[in-house]
PDB file of C-alpha atoms in Angstrom:
ATOM      1  CA  GLU A  72      26.646  14.779  32.717  1.00 65.00           C
ATOM      2  CA  ALA A  73      24.588  16.583  29.282  1.00 81.00           C
ATOM      3  CA  GLY A  74      25.790  14.889  26.307  1.00 93.00           C
ATOM      4  CA  VAL A  75      25.645  18.124  23.259  1.00 96.00           C
ATOM      5  CA  ALA A  76      22.223  18.829  22.242  1.00 96.00           C
ATOM      6  CA  GLN A  77      20.950  20.136  19.094  1.00 97.00           C
ATOM      7  CA  SER A  78      18.280  21.201  17.486  1.00 97.00           C
ATOM      8  CA  PRO A  79      15.766  20.604  14.602  1.00 97.00           C
ATOM      9  CA  ARG A  80      16.395  16.453  14.234  1.00 97.00           C
ATOM     10  CA  TYR A  81      14.820  16.860  11.341  1.00 97.00           C
ATOM     11  CA  LYS A  82      14.172  19.765   8.524  1.00 98.00           C
ATOM     12  CA  ILE A  83      13.026  19.221   4.797  1.00 98.00           C
ATOM     13  CA  ILE A  84      13.628  23.348   3.172  1.00 97.00           C
ATOM     14  CA  GLU A  85      13.336  23.953  -0.657  1.00 97.00           C
ATOM     15  CA  LYS A  86      16.102  25.288  -2.120  1.00 96.00           C
ATOM     16  CA  ARG A  87      16.025  28.645  -1.745  1.00 97.00           C
ATOM     17  CA  GLN A  88      15.196  29.021   1.721  1.00 97.00           C
ATOM     18  CA  SER A  89      16.357  29.433   4.434  1.00 98.00           C
ATOM     19  CA  VAL A  90      17.233  27.035   7.744  1.00 98.00           C
ATOM     20  CA  ALA A  91      18.798  27.504  11.379  1.00 98.00           C
ATOM     21  CA  PHE A  92      20.285  24.849  13.232  1.00 98.00           C
ATOM     22  CA  TRP A  93      21.301  25.231  17.276  1.00 98.00           C
ATOM     23  CA  CYS A  94      23.321  22.919  19.396  1.00 97.00           C
ATOM     24  CA  ASN A  95      24.607  23.889  23.093  1.00 96.00           C
ATOM     25  CA  PRO A  96      27.657  21.665  23.597  1.00 95.00           C
ATOM     26  CA  ILE A  97      28.749  20.523  27.167  1.00 94.00           C
ATOM     27  CA  SER A  98      29.011  22.125  29.928  1.00 92.00           C
ATOM     28  CA  GLY A  99      32.487  23.612  29.964  1.00 89.00           C
ATOM     29  CA  HIS A 100      33.775  22.938  26.527  1.00 91.00           C
ATOM     30  CA  ALA A 101      35.725  24.963  25.107  1.00 89.00           C
ATOM     31  CA  THR A 102      35.387  23.908  21.392  1.00 91.00           C
ATOM     32  CA  LEU A 103      32.846  23.839  19.493  1.00 94.00           C
ATOM     33  CA  TYR A 104      32.545  21.896  15.906  1.00 95.00           C
ATOM     34  CA  TRP A 105      30.227  22.275  12.920  1.00 97.00           C
ATOM     35  CA  TYR A 106      30.339  19.073  10.632  1.00 97.00           C
ATOM     36  CA  GLN A 107      28.598  18.245   7.556  1.00 98.00           C
ATOM     37  CA  GLN A 108      28.162  14.907   6.790  1.00 97.00           C
ATOM     38  CA  ILE A 109      26.801  14.081   3.018  1.00 96.00           C
ATOM     39  CA  LEU A 110      25.663  10.153   2.711  1.00 93.00           C
ATOM     40  CA  GLY A 111      28.127   7.770   3.040  1.00 90.00           C
ATOM     41  CA  GLN A 112      30.530  10.798   3.370  1.00 92.00           C
ATOM     42  CA  GLY A 113      32.817  11.635   6.318  1.00 94.00           C
ATOM     43  CA  PRO A 114      31.714  14.388   8.615  1.00 96.00           C
ATOM     44  CA  LYS A 115      34.162  17.198   7.021  1.00 96.00           C
ATOM     45  CA  LEU A 116      35.070  20.542   9.350  1.00 95.00           C
ATOM     46  CA  LEU A 117      33.121  23.265   8.299  1.00 97.00           C
ATOM     47  CA  ILE A 118      33.466  25.709  11.157  1.00 96.00           C
ATOM     48  CA  GLN A 119      35.653  25.755  14.724  1.00 93.00           C
ATOM     49  CA  PHE A 120      34.778  27.663  17.216  1.00 93.00           C
ATOM     50  CA  GLN A 121      37.161  28.821  20.706  1.00 89.00           C
ATOM     51  CA  ASN A 122      35.318  29.980  23.241  1.00 87.00           C
ATOM     52  CA  ASN A 123      33.669  32.652  20.497  1.00 84.00           C
ATOM     53  CA  GLY A 124      36.123  32.954  18.155  1.00 91.00           C
ATOM     54  CA  VAL A 125      36.610  31.489  14.810  1.00 93.00           C
ATOM     55  CA  VAL A 126      39.318  28.865  14.903  1.00 90.00           C
ATOM     56  CA  ASP A 127      38.636  27.327  11.115  1.00 91.00           C
ATOM     57  CA  ASP A 128      36.086  28.558   9.170  1.00 95.00           C
ATOM     58  CA  SER A 129      38.103  27.904   5.448  1.00 92.00           C
ATOM     59  CA  GLN A 130      35.581  24.869   4.232  1.00 93.00           C
ATOM     60  CA  LEU A 131      32.686  27.013   5.739  1.00 96.00           C
ATOM     61  CA  PRO A 132      30.871  28.091   2.199  1.00 95.00           C
ATOM     62  CA  LYS A 133      30.749  31.826   2.814  1.00 95.00           C
ATOM     63  CA  ASP A 134      27.748  32.923   0.451  1.00 96.00           C
ATOM     64  CA  ARG A 135      25.352  30.570   1.918  1.00 97.00           C
ATOM     65  CA  PHE A 136      26.610  29.597   6.028  1.00 98.00           C
ATOM     66  CA  SER A 137      27.478  31.535   8.477  1.00 97.00           C
ATOM     67  CA  ALA A 138      27.578  30.800  12.042  1.00 97.00           C
ATOM     68  CA  GLU A 139      27.826  32.482  15.657  1.00 95.00           C
ATOM     69  CA  ARG A 140      29.227  31.612  18.686  1.00 94.00           C
ATOM     70  CA  LEU A 141      27.306  33.964  21.290  1.00 82.00           C
ATOM     71  CA  LYS A 142      28.872  34.010  24.531  1.00 84.00           C
ATOM     72  CA  GLY A 143      31.145  31.595  23.989  1.00 83.00           C
ATOM     73  CA  VAL A 144      28.419  28.224  24.963  1.00 91.00           C
ATOM     74  CA  ASP A 145      25.807  27.531  21.846  1.00 94.00           C
ATOM     75  CA  SER A 146      26.444  27.674  18.520  1.00 97.00           C
ATOM     76  CA  THR A 147      23.793  28.428  15.490  1.00 97.00           C
ATOM     77  CA  LEU A 148      24.183  27.397  11.961  1.00 98.00           C
ATOM     78  CA  LYS A 149      22.650  29.209   9.061  1.00 98.00           C
ATOM     79  CA  ILE A 150      22.117  28.049   5.072  1.00 98.00           C
ATOM     80  CA  GLN A 151      20.804  30.991   3.392  1.00 97.00           C
ATOM     81  CA  PRO A 152      19.540  30.176   0.319  1.00 96.00           C
ATOM     82  CA  ALA A 153      20.138  26.513   0.481  1.00 97.00           C
ATOM     83  CA  LYS A 154      21.047  24.144  -2.665  1.00 97.00           C
ATOM     84  CA  LEU A 155      20.022  21.144  -2.958  1.00 97.00           C
ATOM     85  CA  GLU A 156      23.661  20.171  -2.197  1.00 97.00           C
ATOM     86  CA  ASP A 157      23.285  20.815   0.699  1.00 98.00           C
ATOM     87  CA  SER A 158      20.862  18.027   1.385  1.00 98.00           C
ATOM     88  CA  ALA A 159      22.983  16.290   4.929  1.00 98.00           C
ATOM     89  CA  VAL A 160      23.205  15.642   8.235  1.00 98.00           C
ATOM     90  CA  TYR A 161      25.092  19.113  10.308  1.00 98.00           C
ATOM     91  CA  LEU A 162      26.989  17.810  12.726  1.00 98.00           C
ATOM     92  CA  CYS A 163      27.528  18.971  16.079  1.00 97.00           C
ATOM     93  CA  ALA A 164      30.483  18.396  18.255  1.00 95.00           C
ATOM     94  CA  SER A 165      31.924  19.596  21.631  1.00 93.00           C
ATOM     95  CA  SER A 166      35.323  18.535  23.314  1.00 90.00           C
ATOM     96  CA  LEU A 167      37.517  20.451  26.364  1.00 83.00           C
ATOM     97  CA  SER A 168      39.183  22.832  25.142  1.00 69.00           C
ATOM     98  CA  GLY A 169      40.797  22.245  21.232  1.00 59.00           C
ATOM     99  CA  SER A 170      40.890  18.061  19.853  1.00 57.00           C
ATOM    100  CA  GLY A 171      44.296  17.281  20.787  1.00 62.00           C
ATOM    101  CA  THR A 172      42.883  14.211  22.663  1.00 69.00           C
ATOM    102  CA  GLY A 173      41.193  14.069  19.372  1.00 69.00           C
ATOM    103  CA  GLU A 174      37.937  13.239  21.392  1.00 84.00           C
ATOM    104  CA  LEU A 175      35.020  14.727  20.291  1.00 90.00           C
ATOM    105  CA  PHE A 176      31.221  14.345  22.150  1.00 93.00           C
ATOM    106  CA  PHE A 177      29.130  14.680  18.840  1.00 95.00           C
ATOM    107  CA  GLY A 178      25.156  15.549  19.489  1.00 96.00           C
ATOM    108  CA  GLU A 179      22.670  13.627  17.629  1.00 95.00           C
ATOM    109  CA  GLY A 180      22.613  15.606  13.865  1.00 97.00           C
ATOM    110  CA  SER A 181      20.135  17.504  12.580  1.00 98.00           C
ATOM    111  CA  ARG A 182      19.467  15.914   8.769  1.00 97.00           C
ATOM    112  CA  LEU A 183      18.774  18.654   5.976  1.00 98.00           C
ATOM    113  CA  THR A 184      16.292  17.540   3.303  1.00 98.00           C
ATOM    114  CA  VAL A 185      16.667  20.522   0.314  1.00 98.00           C
ATOM    115  CA  LEU A 186      14.194  19.372  -2.605  1.00 97.00           C
TER     116      LEU A 186
ATOM    117  CA  GLN B 203      45.079  13.712  -2.966  1.00 58.00           C
ATOM    118  CA  LYS B 204      42.445  13.305  -0.284  1.00 65.00           C
ATOM    119  CA  GLU B 205      44.362  13.994   3.275  1.00 89.00           C
ATOM    120  CA  VAL B 206      42.938  10.798   4.592  1.00 94.00           C
ATOM    121  CA  GLU B 207      41.722   8.260   2.316  1.00 94.00           C
ATOM    122  CA  GLN B 208      39.951   5.256   3.459  1.00 94.00           C
ATOM    123  CA  ASN B 209      38.593   1.672   1.577  1.00 85.00           C
ATOM    124  CA  SER B 210      34.909   2.688   1.748  1.00 78.00           C
ATOM    125  CA  GLY B 211      34.219  -1.671   1.734  1.00 83.00           C
ATOM    126  CA  PRO B 212      31.824  -3.608   2.654  1.00 91.00           C
ATOM    127  CA  LEU B 213      34.575  -5.444   4.420  1.00 96.00           C
ATOM    128  CA  SER B 214      32.077  -8.116   4.819  1.00 97.00           C
ATOM    129  CA  VAL B 215      33.803 -10.753   7.965  1.00 97.00           C
ATOM    130  CA  PRO B 216      32.018 -13.698  10.152  1.00 97.00           C
ATOM    131  CA  GLU B 217      31.220 -13.672  13.480  1.00 97.00           C
ATOM    132  CA  GLY B 218      34.552 -14.427  15.402  1.00 97.00           C
ATOM    133  CA  ALA B 219      37.255 -13.891  12.696  1.00 97.00           C
ATOM    134  CA  ILE B 220      39.396 -10.524  12.346  1.00 97.00           C
ATOM    135  CA  ALA B 221      38.753  -7.610  10.781  1.00 97.00           C
ATOM    136  CA  SER B 222      41.150  -5.808   9.295  1.00 97.00           C
ATOM    137  CA  LEU B 223      40.281  -1.925   9.038  1.00 97.00           C
ATOM    138  CA  ASN B 224      42.697   0.118   6.593  1.00 96.00           C
ATOM    139  CA  CYS B 225      43.377   4.042   6.506  1.00 96.00           C
ATOM    140  CA  THR B 226      46.552   6.184   4.795  1.00 96.00           C
ATOM    141  CA  TYR B 227      47.343   9.890   5.292  1.00 95.00           C
ATOM    142  CA  SER B 228      49.018  12.796   2.664  1.00 92.00           C
ATOM    143  CA  ASP B 229      50.137  14.861   5.164  1.00 89.00           C
ATOM    144  CA  ARG B 230      53.323  14.595   6.624  1.00 88.00           C
ATOM    145  CA  GLY B 231      53.060  16.164   9.902  1.00 85.00           C
ATOM    146  CA  SER B 232      49.753  14.603  10.642  1.00 86.00           C
ATOM    147  CA  GLN B 233      50.500  13.877  14.372  1.00 85.00           C
ATOM    148  CA  SER B 234      47.927  12.435  16.033  1.00 90.00           C
ATOM    149  CA  PHE B 235      45.581   9.322  14.311  1.00 94.00           C
ATOM    150  CA  PHE B 236      42.194   8.297  15.472  1.00 94.00           C
ATOM    151  CA  TRP B 237      39.460   5.762  14.408  1.00 96.00           C
ATOM    152  CA  TYR B 238      36.158   6.747  15.590  1.00 96.00           C
ATOM    153  CA  ARG B 239      32.738   4.132  15.129  1.00 97.00           C
ATOM    154  CA  GLN B 240      29.742   4.723  13.243  1.00 96.00           C
ATOM    155  CA  TYR B 241      26.327   2.856  13.761  1.00 96.00           C
ATOM    156  CA  SER B 242      23.850   3.527  11.026  1.00 94.00           C
ATOM    157  CA  GLY B 243      21.968   6.587  11.566  1.00 92.00           C
ATOM    158  CA  LYS B 244      24.262   8.125  14.529  1.00 94.00           C
ATOM    159  CA  SER B 245      26.295  10.475  15.426  1.00 94.00           C
ATOM    160  CA  PRO B 246      30.470   9.196  15.443  1.00 95.00           C
ATOM    161  CA  GLU B 247      32.190   8.160  18.510  1.00 94.00           C
ATOM    162  CA  LEU B 248      35.932   7.293  19.632  1.00 93.00           C
ATOM    163  CA  ILE B 249      37.258   4.609  19.973  1.00 95.00           C
ATOM    164  CA  MET B 250      41.107   4.339  19.503  1.00 94.00           C
ATOM    165  CA  SER B 251      44.337   6.976  19.493  1.00 93.00           C
ATOM    166  CA  ILE B 252      47.408   6.523  18.982  1.00 94.00           C
ATOM    167  CA  TYR B 253      50.551   8.767  18.445  1.00 92.00           C
ATOM    168  CA  SER B 254      53.302   6.997  18.304  1.00 92.00           C
ATOM    169  CA  ASN B 255      54.835   4.513  16.117  1.00 94.00           C
ATOM    170  CA  GLY B 256      53.572   0.632  16.871  1.00 95.00           C
ATOM    171  CA  ASP B 257      50.754  -0.872  18.173  1.00 96.00           C
ATOM    172  CA  LYS B 258      47.873  -0.122  21.136  1.00 96.00           C
ATOM    173  CA  GLU B 259      46.049  -2.873  22.265  1.00 97.00           C
ATOM    174  CA  ASP B 260      42.474  -2.004  23.941  1.00 96.00           C
ATOM    175  CA  GLY B 261      40.255  -5.101  24.918  1.00 97.00           C
ATOM    176  CA  ARG B 262      39.405  -6.418  21.647  1.00 97.00           C
ATOM    177  CA  PHE B 263      40.731  -3.059  20.211  1.00 98.00           C
ATOM    178  CA  THR B 264      44.324  -3.244  17.987  1.00 98.00           C
ATOM    179  CA  ALA B 265      45.634   0.279  16.054  1.00 97.00           C
ATOM    180  CA  GLN B 266      48.305   0.090  14.346  1.00 97.00           C
ATOM    181  CA  LEU B 267      50.470   2.710  13.408  1.00 96.00           C
ATOM    182  CA  ASN B 268      53.690   3.652  10.505  1.00 96.00           C
ATOM    183  CA  LYS B 269      54.226   7.591  10.072  1.00 93.00           C
ATOM    184  CA  ALA B 270      57.284   5.896   7.176  1.00 94.00           C
ATOM    185  CA  SER B 271      53.962   4.922   5.317  1.00 94.00           C
ATOM    186  CA  GLN B 272      51.593   6.672   6.314  1.00 95.00           C
ATOM    187  CA  TYR B 273      49.443   3.554   6.891  1.00 95.00           C
ATOM    188  CA  VAL B 274      47.121   3.352   9.974  1.00 97.00           C
ATOM    189  CA  SER B 275      44.731   0.695  10.951  1.00 97.00           C
ATOM    190  CA  LEU B 276      42.325  -1.146  13.003  1.00 98.00           C
ATOM    191  CA  LEU B 277      42.652  -4.095  13.873  1.00 98.00           C
ATOM    192  CA  ILE B 278      39.062  -5.738  15.708  1.00 98.00           C
ATOM    193  CA  ARG B 279      39.283  -9.784  17.058  1.00 98.00           C
ATOM    194  CA  ASP B 280      36.416 -11.870  17.687  1.00 98.00           C
ATOM    195  CA  SER B 281      34.284  -9.273  15.848  1.00 98.00           C
ATOM    196  CA  GLN B 282      30.706  -9.853  16.510  1.00 97.00           C
ATOM    197  CA  PRO B 283      27.532  -8.363  14.989  1.00 97.00           C
ATOM    198  CA  SER B 284      27.720  -5.483  16.922  1.00 97.00           C
ATOM    199  CA  ASP B 285      30.671  -4.054  15.453  1.00 98.00           C
ATOM    200  CA  SER B 286      29.170  -4.218  12.462  1.00 97.00           C
ATOM    201  CA  ALA B 287      28.721   0.205  11.250  1.00 97.00           C
ATOM    202  CA  THR B 288      31.021   2.517   9.943  1.00 96.00           C
ATOM    203  CA  TYR B 289      34.320   3.492  10.969  1.00 97.00           C
ATOM    204  CA  LEU B 290      35.587   6.389   9.933  1.00 97.00           C
ATOM    205  CA  CYS B 291      39.801   7.198  10.747  1.00 97.00           C
ATOM    206  CA  ALA B 292      40.702  10.858  11.787  1.00 94.00           C
ATOM    207  CA  VAL B 293      43.857  12.590  11.760  1.00 93.00           C
ATOM    208  CA  ILE B 294      45.517  15.568  13.507  1.00 89.00           C
ATOM    209  CA  VAL B 295      48.182  17.697  11.366  1.00 80.00           C
ATOM    210  CA  SER B 296      50.453  19.298  13.303  1.00 75.00           C
ATOM    211  CA  GLY B 297      50.280  22.772  13.071  1.00 75.00           C
ATOM    212  CA  SER B 298      46.233  23.072  12.836  1.00 74.00           C
ATOM    213  CA  ASN B 299      44.880  24.326  15.667  1.00 75.00           C
ATOM    214  CA  TYR B 300      44.174  20.656  16.045  1.00 77.00           C
ATOM    215  CA  LYS B 301      41.396  20.098  12.959  1.00 84.00           C
ATOM    216  CA  LEU B 302      40.310  16.855  13.332  1.00 88.00           C
ATOM    217  CA  THR B 303      39.796  15.465   9.864  1.00 91.00           C
ATOM    218  CA  PHE B 304      38.279  12.576   8.507  1.00 94.00           C
ATOM    219  CA  GLY B 305      38.382   9.600   5.920  1.00 95.00           C
ATOM    220  CA  LYS B 306      34.778   9.223   4.191  1.00 95.00           C
ATOM    221  CA  GLY B 307      34.676   5.791   6.722  1.00 96.00           C
ATOM    222  CA  THR B 308      34.637   2.006   5.493  1.00 96.00           C
ATOM    223  CA  LEU B 309      31.330   0.145   6.614  1.00 96.00           C
ATOM    224  CA  LEU B 310      31.723  -3.387   8.197  1.00 97.00           C
ATOM    225  CA  THR B 311      29.694  -5.824   8.437  1.00 97.00           C
ATOM    226  CA  VAL B 312      29.949  -9.059  10.737  1.00 97.00           C
ATOM    227  CA  ASN B 313      27.981 -12.542  10.415  1.00 96.00           C
ATOM    228  CA  PRO B 314      26.446 -14.531  12.603  1.00 94.00           C
TER     229      PRO B 314
END
């Protein structure tokens, strides 16, 4: 079974530039998550989708971050304009239906460095 | 007060010893509790889940939950160097649409 795919793995940009990350979840997984993990910290949920609807985006900085999940499958997370503090690993995860079992399957992450 | 708190460590134990990792949570509505393991440069992976008070054992791992004290722990028996990783405690709060909230993790080093 293919895992969660993410791209790009690494990205370096200047502050105020824009960046986009892509995620393709495990086939059949209805719920998709984007987490931000800053070095030395635990993952912080940015947004949670159930199919193509948003379940939780309370911690998404909406003035600069946006995310979409068209057709309820793959998803894109965009940052525009980027700030220095956005340097982090952006983790995409998926689960069958919600995370009642707590079992999220994570991709390898996209590491963003903002200079 | 942070929702999920862990001692960031590092916790260092000799090979073969018992490693004890602790986590406290603030929301009494928390209903489900999980331990994820994250190797350096890798993504988290689920290793244990626990939903009711008491102990749950899986191989060398034992999760312990005390809801009255809002405390959950992970014991690793016969620790191996391959257990060296960051251990993330995570909880789901009832009514949160199954939002999984992580602590900042405890770095464990097992010395040969």
